[in-house]
Coordinates of C-alpha atoms in Angstrom, one line a residue:
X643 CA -18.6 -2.8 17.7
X644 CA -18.4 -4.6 14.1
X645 CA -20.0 -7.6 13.5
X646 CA -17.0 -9.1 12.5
X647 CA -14.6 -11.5 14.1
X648 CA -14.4 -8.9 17.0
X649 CA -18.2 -9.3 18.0
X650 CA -17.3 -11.4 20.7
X651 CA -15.4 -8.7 22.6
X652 CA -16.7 -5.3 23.8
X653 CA -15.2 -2.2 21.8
X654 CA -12.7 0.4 23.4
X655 CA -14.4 3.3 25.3
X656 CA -16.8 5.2 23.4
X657 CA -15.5 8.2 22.1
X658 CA -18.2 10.5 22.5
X659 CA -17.7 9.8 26.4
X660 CA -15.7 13.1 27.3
X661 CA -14.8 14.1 31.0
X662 CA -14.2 17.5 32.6
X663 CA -11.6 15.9 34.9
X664 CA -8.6 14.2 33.4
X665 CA -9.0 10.4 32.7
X666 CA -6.3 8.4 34.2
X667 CA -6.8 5.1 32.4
X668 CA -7.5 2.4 34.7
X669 CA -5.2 -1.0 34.8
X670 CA -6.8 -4.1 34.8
X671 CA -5.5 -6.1 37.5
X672 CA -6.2 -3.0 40.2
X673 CA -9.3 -4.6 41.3
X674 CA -10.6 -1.0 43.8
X675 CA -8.8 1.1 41.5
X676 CA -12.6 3.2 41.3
X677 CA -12.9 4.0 44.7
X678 CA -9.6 6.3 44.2
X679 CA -12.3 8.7 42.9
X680 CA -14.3 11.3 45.7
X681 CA -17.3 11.1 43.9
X682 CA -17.5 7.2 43.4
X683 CA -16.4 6.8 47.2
X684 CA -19.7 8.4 48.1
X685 CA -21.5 6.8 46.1
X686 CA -19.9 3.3 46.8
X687 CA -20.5 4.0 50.9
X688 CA -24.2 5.0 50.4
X689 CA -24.9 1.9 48.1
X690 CA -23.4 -0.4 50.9
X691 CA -25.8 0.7 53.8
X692 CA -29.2 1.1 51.3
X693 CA -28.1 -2.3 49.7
X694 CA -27.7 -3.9 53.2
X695 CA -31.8 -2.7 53.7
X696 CA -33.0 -3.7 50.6
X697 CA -31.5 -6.9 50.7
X698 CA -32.9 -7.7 54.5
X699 CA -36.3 -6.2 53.0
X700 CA -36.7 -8.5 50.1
X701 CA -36.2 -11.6 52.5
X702 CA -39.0 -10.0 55.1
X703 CA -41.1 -9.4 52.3
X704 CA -40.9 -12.9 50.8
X705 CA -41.7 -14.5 54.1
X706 CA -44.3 -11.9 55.1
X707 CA -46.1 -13.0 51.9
X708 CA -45.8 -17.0 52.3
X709 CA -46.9 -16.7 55.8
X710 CA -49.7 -14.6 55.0
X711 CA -50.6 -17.1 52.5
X712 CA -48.9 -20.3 52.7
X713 CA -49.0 -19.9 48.9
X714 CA -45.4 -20.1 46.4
X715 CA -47.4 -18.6 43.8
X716 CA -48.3 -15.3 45.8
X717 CA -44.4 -15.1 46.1
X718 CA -44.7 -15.3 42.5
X719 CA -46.8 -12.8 42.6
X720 CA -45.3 -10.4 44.1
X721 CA -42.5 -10.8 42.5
X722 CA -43.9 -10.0 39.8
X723 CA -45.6 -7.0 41.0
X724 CA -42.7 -5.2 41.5
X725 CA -41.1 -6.0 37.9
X726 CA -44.0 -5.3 36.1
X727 CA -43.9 -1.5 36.1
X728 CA -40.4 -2.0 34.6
X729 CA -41.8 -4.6 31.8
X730 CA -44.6 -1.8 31.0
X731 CA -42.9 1.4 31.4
X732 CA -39.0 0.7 30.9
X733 CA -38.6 2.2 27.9
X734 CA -40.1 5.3 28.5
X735 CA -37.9 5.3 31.7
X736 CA -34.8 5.0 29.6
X737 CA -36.1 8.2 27.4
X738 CA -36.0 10.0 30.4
X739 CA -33.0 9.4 31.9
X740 CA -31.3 10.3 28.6
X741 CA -32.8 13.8 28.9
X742 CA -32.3 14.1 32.7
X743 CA -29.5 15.0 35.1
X744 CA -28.6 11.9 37.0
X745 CA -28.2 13.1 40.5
X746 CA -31.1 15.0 40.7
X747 CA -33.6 12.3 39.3
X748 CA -31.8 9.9 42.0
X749 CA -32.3 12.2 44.5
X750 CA -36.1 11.8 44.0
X751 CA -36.4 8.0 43.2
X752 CA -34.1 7.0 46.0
X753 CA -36.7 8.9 48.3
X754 CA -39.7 7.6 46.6
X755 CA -38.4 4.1 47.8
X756 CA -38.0 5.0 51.3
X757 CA -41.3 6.0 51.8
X758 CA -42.8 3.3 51.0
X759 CA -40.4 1.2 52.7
X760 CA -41.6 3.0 55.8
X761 CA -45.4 2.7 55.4
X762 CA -45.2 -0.9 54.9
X763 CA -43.6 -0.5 58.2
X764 CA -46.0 0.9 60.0
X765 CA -48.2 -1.2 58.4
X766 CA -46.8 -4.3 59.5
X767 CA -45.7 -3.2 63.4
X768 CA -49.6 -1.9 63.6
X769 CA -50.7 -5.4 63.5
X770 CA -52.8 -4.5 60.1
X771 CA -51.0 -5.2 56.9
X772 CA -52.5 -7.7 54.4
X773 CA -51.1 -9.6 51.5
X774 CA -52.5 -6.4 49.1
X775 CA -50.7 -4.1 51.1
X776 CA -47.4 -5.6 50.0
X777 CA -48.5 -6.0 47.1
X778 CA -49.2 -2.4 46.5
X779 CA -45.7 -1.7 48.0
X780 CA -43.9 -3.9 45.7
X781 CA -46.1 -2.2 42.9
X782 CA -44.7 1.4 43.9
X783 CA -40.9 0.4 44.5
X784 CA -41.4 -0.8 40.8
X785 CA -42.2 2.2 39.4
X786 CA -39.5 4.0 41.2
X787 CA -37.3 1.4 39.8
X788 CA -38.4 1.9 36.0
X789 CA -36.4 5.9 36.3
X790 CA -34.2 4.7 39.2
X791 CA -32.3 1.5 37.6
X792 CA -31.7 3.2 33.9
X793 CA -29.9 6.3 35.8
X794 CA -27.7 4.4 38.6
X795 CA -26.5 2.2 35.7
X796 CA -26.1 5.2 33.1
X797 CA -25.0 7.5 36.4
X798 CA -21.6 5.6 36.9
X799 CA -20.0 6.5 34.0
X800 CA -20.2 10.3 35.0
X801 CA -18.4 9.2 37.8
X802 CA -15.6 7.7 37.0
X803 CA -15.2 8.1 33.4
X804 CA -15.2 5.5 30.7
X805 CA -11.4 4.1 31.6
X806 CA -13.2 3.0 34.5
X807 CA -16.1 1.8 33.8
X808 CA -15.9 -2.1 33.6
X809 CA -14.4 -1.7 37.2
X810 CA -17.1 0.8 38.7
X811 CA -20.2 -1.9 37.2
X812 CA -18.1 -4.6 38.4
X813 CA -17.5 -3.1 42.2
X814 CA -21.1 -1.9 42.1
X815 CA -21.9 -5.6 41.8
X816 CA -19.4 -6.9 44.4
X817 CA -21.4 -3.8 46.7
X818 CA -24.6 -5.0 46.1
X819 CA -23.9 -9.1 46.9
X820 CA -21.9 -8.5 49.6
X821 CA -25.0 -6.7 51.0
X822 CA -26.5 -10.0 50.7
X823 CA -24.0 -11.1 53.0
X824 CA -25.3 -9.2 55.8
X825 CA -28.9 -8.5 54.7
X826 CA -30.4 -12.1 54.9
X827 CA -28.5 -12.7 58.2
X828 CA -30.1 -9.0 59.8
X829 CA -33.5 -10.4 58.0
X830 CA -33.2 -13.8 59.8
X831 CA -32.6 -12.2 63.1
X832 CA -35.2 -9.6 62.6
X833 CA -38.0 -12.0 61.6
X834 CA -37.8 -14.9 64.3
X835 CA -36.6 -12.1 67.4
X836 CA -39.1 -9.3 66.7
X837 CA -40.8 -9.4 63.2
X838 CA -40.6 -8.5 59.9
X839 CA -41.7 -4.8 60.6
X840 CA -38.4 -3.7 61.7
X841 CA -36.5 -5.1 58.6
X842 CA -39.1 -2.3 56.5
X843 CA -38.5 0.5 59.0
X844 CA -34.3 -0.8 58.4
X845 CA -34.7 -0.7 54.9
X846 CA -36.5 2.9 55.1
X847 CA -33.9 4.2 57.4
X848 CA -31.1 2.9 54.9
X849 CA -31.6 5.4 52.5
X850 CA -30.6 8.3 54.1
X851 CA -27.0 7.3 53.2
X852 CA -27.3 7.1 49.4
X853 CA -29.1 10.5 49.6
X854 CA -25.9 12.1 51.7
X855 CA -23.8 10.5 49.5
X856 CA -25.8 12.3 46.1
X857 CA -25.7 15.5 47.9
X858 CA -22.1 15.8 49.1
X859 CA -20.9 14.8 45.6
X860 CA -18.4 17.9 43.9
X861 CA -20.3 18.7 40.5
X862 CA -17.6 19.6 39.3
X863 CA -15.6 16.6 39.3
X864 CA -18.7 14.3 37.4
X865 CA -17.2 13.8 33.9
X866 CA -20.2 15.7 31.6
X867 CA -21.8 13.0 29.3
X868 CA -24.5 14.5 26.6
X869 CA -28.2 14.3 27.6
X870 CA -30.8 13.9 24.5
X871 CA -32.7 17.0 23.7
X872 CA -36.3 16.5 23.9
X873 CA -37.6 15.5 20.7
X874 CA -40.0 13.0 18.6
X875 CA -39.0 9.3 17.9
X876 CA -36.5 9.2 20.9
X877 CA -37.6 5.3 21.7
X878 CA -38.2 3.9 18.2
X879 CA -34.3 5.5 17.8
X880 CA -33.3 3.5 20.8
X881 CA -34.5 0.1 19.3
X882 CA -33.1 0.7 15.8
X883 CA -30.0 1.4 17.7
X884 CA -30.3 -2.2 19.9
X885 CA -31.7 -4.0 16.9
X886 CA -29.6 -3.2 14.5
X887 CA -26.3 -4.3 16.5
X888 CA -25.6 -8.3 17.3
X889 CA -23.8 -7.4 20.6
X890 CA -26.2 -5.4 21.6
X891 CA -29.7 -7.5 20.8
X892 CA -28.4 -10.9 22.0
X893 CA -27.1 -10.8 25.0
X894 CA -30.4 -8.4 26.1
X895 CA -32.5 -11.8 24.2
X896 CA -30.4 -13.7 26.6
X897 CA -30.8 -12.2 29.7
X898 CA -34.6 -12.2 29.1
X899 CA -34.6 -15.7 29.3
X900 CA -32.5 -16.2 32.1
X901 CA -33.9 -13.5 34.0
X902 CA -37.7 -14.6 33.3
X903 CA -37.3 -18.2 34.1
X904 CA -33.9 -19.1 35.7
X905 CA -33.7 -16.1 38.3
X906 CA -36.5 -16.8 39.7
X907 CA -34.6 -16.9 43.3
X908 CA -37.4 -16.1 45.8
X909 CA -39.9 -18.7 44.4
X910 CA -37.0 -21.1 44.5
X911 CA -35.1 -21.2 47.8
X912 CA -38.5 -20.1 49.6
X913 CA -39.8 -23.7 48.5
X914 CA -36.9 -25.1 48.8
X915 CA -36.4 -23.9 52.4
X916 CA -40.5 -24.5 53.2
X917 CA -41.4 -27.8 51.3
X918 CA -38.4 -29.8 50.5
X919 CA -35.9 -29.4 53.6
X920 CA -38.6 -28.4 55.9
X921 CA -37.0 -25.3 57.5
X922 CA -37.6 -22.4 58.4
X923 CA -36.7 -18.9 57.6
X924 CA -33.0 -18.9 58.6
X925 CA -32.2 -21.5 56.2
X926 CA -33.9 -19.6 53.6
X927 CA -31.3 -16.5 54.6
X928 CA -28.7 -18.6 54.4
X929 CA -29.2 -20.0 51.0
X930 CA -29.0 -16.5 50.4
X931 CA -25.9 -15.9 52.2
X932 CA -24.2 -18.5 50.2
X933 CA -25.3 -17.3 46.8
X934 CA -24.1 -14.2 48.0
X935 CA -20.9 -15.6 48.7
X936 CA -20.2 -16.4 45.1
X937 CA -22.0 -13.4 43.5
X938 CA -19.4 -11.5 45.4
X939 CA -16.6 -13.5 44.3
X940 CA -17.9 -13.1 41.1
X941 CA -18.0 -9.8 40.8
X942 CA -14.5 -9.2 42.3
X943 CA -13.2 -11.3 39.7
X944 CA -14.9 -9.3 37.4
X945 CA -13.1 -6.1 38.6
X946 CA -9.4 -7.3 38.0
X947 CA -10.5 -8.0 34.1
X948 CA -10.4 -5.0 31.7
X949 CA -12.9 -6.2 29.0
X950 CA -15.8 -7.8 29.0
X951 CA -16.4 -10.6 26.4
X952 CA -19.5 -12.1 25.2
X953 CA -17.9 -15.5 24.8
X954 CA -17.3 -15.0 28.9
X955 CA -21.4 -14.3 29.0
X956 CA -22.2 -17.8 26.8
X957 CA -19.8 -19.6 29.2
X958 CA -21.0 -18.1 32.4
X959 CA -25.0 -18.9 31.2
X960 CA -24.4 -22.3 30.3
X961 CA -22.4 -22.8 33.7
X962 CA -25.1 -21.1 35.7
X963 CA -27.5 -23.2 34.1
X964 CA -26.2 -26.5 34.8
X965 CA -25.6 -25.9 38.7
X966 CA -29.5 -24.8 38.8
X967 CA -30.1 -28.4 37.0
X968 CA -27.8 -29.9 39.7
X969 CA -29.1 -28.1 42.8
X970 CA -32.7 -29.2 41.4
X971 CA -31.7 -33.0 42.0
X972 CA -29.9 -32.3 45.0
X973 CA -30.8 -34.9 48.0
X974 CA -29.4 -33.7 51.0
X975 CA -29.9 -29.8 52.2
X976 CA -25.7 -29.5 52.9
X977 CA -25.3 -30.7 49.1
X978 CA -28.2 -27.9 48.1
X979 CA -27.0 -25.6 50.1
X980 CA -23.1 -25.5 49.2
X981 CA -24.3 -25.5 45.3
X982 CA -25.6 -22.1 46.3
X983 CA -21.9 -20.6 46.0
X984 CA -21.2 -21.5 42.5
X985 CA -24.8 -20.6 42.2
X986 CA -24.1 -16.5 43.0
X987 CA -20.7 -16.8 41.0
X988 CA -22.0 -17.6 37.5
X989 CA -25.3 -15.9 37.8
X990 CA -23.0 -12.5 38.7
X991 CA -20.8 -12.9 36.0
X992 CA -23.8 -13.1 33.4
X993 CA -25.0 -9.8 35.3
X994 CA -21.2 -7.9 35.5
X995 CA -20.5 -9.3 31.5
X996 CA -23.7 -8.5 30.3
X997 CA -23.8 -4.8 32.3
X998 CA -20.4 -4.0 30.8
X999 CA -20.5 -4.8 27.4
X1000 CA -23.6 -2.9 26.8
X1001 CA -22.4 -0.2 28.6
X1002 CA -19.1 0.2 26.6
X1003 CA -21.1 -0.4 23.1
X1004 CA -23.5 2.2 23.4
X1005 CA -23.3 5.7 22.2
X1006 CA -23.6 7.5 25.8
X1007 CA -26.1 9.7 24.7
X1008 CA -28.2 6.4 24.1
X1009 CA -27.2 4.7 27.1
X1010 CA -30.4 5.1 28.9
X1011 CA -32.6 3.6 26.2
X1012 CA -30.2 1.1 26.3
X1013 CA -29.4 0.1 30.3
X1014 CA -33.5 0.9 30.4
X1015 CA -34.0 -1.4 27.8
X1016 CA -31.7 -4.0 29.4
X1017 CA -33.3 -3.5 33.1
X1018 CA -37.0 -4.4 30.9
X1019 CA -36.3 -6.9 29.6
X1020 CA -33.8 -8.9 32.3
X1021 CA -36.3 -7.6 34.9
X1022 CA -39.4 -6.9 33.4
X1023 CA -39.7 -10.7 32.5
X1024 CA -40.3 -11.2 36.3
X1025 CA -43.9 -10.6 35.5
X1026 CA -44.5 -13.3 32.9
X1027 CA -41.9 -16.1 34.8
X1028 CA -42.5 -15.7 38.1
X1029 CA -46.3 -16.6 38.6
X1030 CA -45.2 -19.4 35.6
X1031 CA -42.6 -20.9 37.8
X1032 CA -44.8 -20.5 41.1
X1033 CA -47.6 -22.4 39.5
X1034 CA -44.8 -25.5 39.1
X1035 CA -43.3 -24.9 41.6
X1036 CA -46.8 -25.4 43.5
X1037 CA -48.2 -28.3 40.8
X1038 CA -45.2 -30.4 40.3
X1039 CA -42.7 -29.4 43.3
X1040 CA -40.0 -26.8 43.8
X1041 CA -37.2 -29.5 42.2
X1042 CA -39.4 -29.3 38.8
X1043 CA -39.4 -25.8 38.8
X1044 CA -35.9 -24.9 39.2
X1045 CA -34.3 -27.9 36.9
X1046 CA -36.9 -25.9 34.0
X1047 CA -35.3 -22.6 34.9
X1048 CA -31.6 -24.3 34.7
X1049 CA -32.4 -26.2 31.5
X1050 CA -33.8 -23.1 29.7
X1051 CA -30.9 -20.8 30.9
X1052 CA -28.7 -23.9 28.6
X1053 CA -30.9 -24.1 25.6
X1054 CA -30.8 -20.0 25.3
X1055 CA -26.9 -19.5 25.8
X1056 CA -26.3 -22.5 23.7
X1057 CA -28.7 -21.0 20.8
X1058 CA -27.7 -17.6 21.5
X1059 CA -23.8 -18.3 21.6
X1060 CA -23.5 -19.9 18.4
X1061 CA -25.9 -17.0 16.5
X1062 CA -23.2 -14.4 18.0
X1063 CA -20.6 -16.9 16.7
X1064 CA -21.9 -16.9 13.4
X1065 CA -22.2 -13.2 13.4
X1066 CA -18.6 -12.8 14.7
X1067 CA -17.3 -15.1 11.5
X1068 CA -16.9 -18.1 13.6
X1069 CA -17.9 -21.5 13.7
X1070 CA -18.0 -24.8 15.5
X1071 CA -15.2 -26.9 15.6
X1072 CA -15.7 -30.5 17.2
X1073 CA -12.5 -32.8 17.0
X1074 CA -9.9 -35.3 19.3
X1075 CA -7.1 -34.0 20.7
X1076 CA -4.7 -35.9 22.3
X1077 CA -7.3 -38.6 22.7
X1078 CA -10.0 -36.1 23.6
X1079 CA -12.4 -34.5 22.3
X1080 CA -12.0 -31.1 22.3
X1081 CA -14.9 -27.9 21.0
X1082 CA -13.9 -24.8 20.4
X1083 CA -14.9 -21.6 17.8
X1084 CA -12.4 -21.3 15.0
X1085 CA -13.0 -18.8 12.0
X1086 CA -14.8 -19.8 9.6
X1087 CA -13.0 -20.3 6.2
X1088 CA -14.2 -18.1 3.6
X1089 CA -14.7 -19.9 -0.3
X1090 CA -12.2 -18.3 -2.8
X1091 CA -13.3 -16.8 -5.2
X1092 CA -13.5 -18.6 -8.9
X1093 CA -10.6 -17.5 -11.1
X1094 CA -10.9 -15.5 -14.2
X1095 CA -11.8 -17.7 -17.5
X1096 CA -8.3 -17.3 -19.4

């Protein structure tokens, strides 16, 4: 994509993305139209069951760790813990997944991550697990993570092609929501009716089904993308790429910032569950059932688009931003609580636009550098922001804590938006219309040029 006035819009396929199977182009209102393929299908299935454990995993593991310790800030913490092999090691994970087959590599991580679901099961039904012991297992799902999340993200557009794509990323999303649908519900009935053992062993059991899915896939029908050869200056190539490109290094800038400070959601609605609203841990799955609720709207909404524009991503940040201020200052728990559903919807569309757009601007050769980049940075922040906002959420009250993470999710996708307006040869325009004011980005004029001296 030029930096021209078509920076705030994602390019047409890539045309180094070349498929073995025919490409039948995708039409943007058919919202499913990628689970017409075999291979996605799988894939899709698998996701829905391993989703549905991870999801109910995270909530038993946020609660394991506040009962342990009573503590926001050891939430934090492990939080942190298991974004923090991404933050160090992301890059190098995104060199690899450029030079490795897909399916094989996700063979291993996705195996990786049910082992350890399944000792901290053991651990926990035993009677003996400690506040270290999830730590260490949030610790080791991270690394998994730092190969794992560059080649799902790179891994879909060899299976459904690049006419595809922005409604594979966007379904992927709806999948992984809608597990939080089910998830925090199983997680809530797990917890208070026999412990939060069984939603590890759940979790580790889950797996199987993405691992099927991988190994019935048809080789054949994957559409062949080019792996890097193995060679010197692989990363510093990957950054010149990213840095060199305004749709590329602004919206990753972005999501750092959100994602280090405004996603924040265990620390949040664990609080907000514990210390404001006094509940216990089925109102904290349901605040995650409702944010699922818009994240999978969202995302839906997401598949019937065909493009992804970054003007949608400013929108959707400054949006999301201003429900976490409003939520913050919420009074009541029903007002709180329905905020949730707008919540999931903007933070999602930051996620699917932001997903998208990179995916579609980047050379596929350098798309794991640059979805491994993207998973550092919007992840990998985690470690810096979430023992940050545990520490105010603990010192000056879980209200303070999330109206900072709304207010600098605003100030970055309000700096941000107009630096990729600029770049796109627009500018801010603030007049009355019709008795209104009205802002918008028009072009910006350009000076004519002095005539010639007679």
């Amino acid at each position: 994509m030029s930096p021209g006035t078509g920076a705030v819009s994602a390019p047409a396929p890539d045309r180094h993305d070349t498929a073995t199977a025919p490409e039948t182009p995708a039409p943007g209102t058919s919202m499913f139209s990628s689970l017409r393929i075999r291979n996605y299908r799988l894939f899709f299935l698998g996701q829905v069951v391993s989703n549905t454990g991870t999801w109910t995993q995270r909530i038993a593991q946020d609660w394991l760790v506040l009962s342990l310790t009573g503590s926001s800030t050891a939430v934090g913490i492990t939080t942190a813990l298991q974004f923090l092999p991404m933050l160090l090691f992301g890059l190098y994970g995104g060199v690899l997944v450029d030079r490795l087959r897909k399916r094989p590599t996700l063979l291993v991580t996705q195996s990786a991550m049910a082992l350890t679901a399944i000792a901290l099961a053991v651990l926990t039904l035993s009677g003996h697990v400690q506040v270290w012991h999830v730590y260490l297992a949030a610790f080791a799902v991270g690394l998994a993570t730092v190969v794992d999340n560059p080649a799902r993200q790179s891994f879909v557009s060899e299976l459904v092609g690049p006419g595809r794509l922005q409604n594979a990323v966007s379904l992927n999303s709806a999948n992984f929501q809608s597990a939080r649908l089910v998830g925090p519900a199983v997680a809530g009935l797990l917890i208070t009716g026999v412990g939060t053992g069984w939603a590890f062993l759940l979790n580790g059991l889950s797996f199987v089904a993405p691992l099927a899915g991988l190994l019935l896939m048809r080789a054949r029908e994957l559409h062949a993308v080019e792996r890097a050869p193995r060679g010197k200056g692989q990363l510093r190539e990957g950054l010149r790429h990213v840095a060199g490109r305004p749709e590329l290094i602004w919206p990753i800038v972005l999501v750092g910032f959100i994602g280090t400070f405004a996603f924040n959601f265990p620390v949040y609605l664990s609080a907000f569950a514990d210390d404001v609203f006094h509940a216990g841990a089925g109102t904290y799955s349901l605040f995650n059932t409702l944010a699922a609720v818009g994240s999978v709207s969202g995302a839906l909404l997401a598949a019937r688009r065909g493009t992804a524009r970054l003007r949608l991503l400013i929108l959707g940040a400054l949006a999301f931003g201003t429900v976490e201020i409003l939520a913050a200052v919420s009074p009541a728990l029903w007002m709180f609580s329905l905020l949730m559903i707008p919540l999931g919807l903007f933070a999602m569309t930051v996620n699917v636009t932001t997903n998208t757009s990179l995916q579609m601007a980047t050379d596929p050769a350098m798309r794991g550098r640059v979805m491994a980049l993207y998973m550092m940075v919007f992840l990998g922040g985690s470690p810096v922001g979430s023992p940050v906002v545990g520490w105010i959420t603990d010192t000056y009250g879980a209200r303070a804590g999330l109206a900072a993470g709304g207010a600098v999710a605003v100030l970055a996708a309000a700096v941000i938006g107009l630096i990729l307006a600029r770049a796109g040869g627009l500018r801010l325009s603030v007049a009355w219309h019709r008795g209104h004011p009205r802002v918008r980005l028009v072009p910006r004029e350009r000076r004519k040029a002095p005539a010639p001296a007679a």
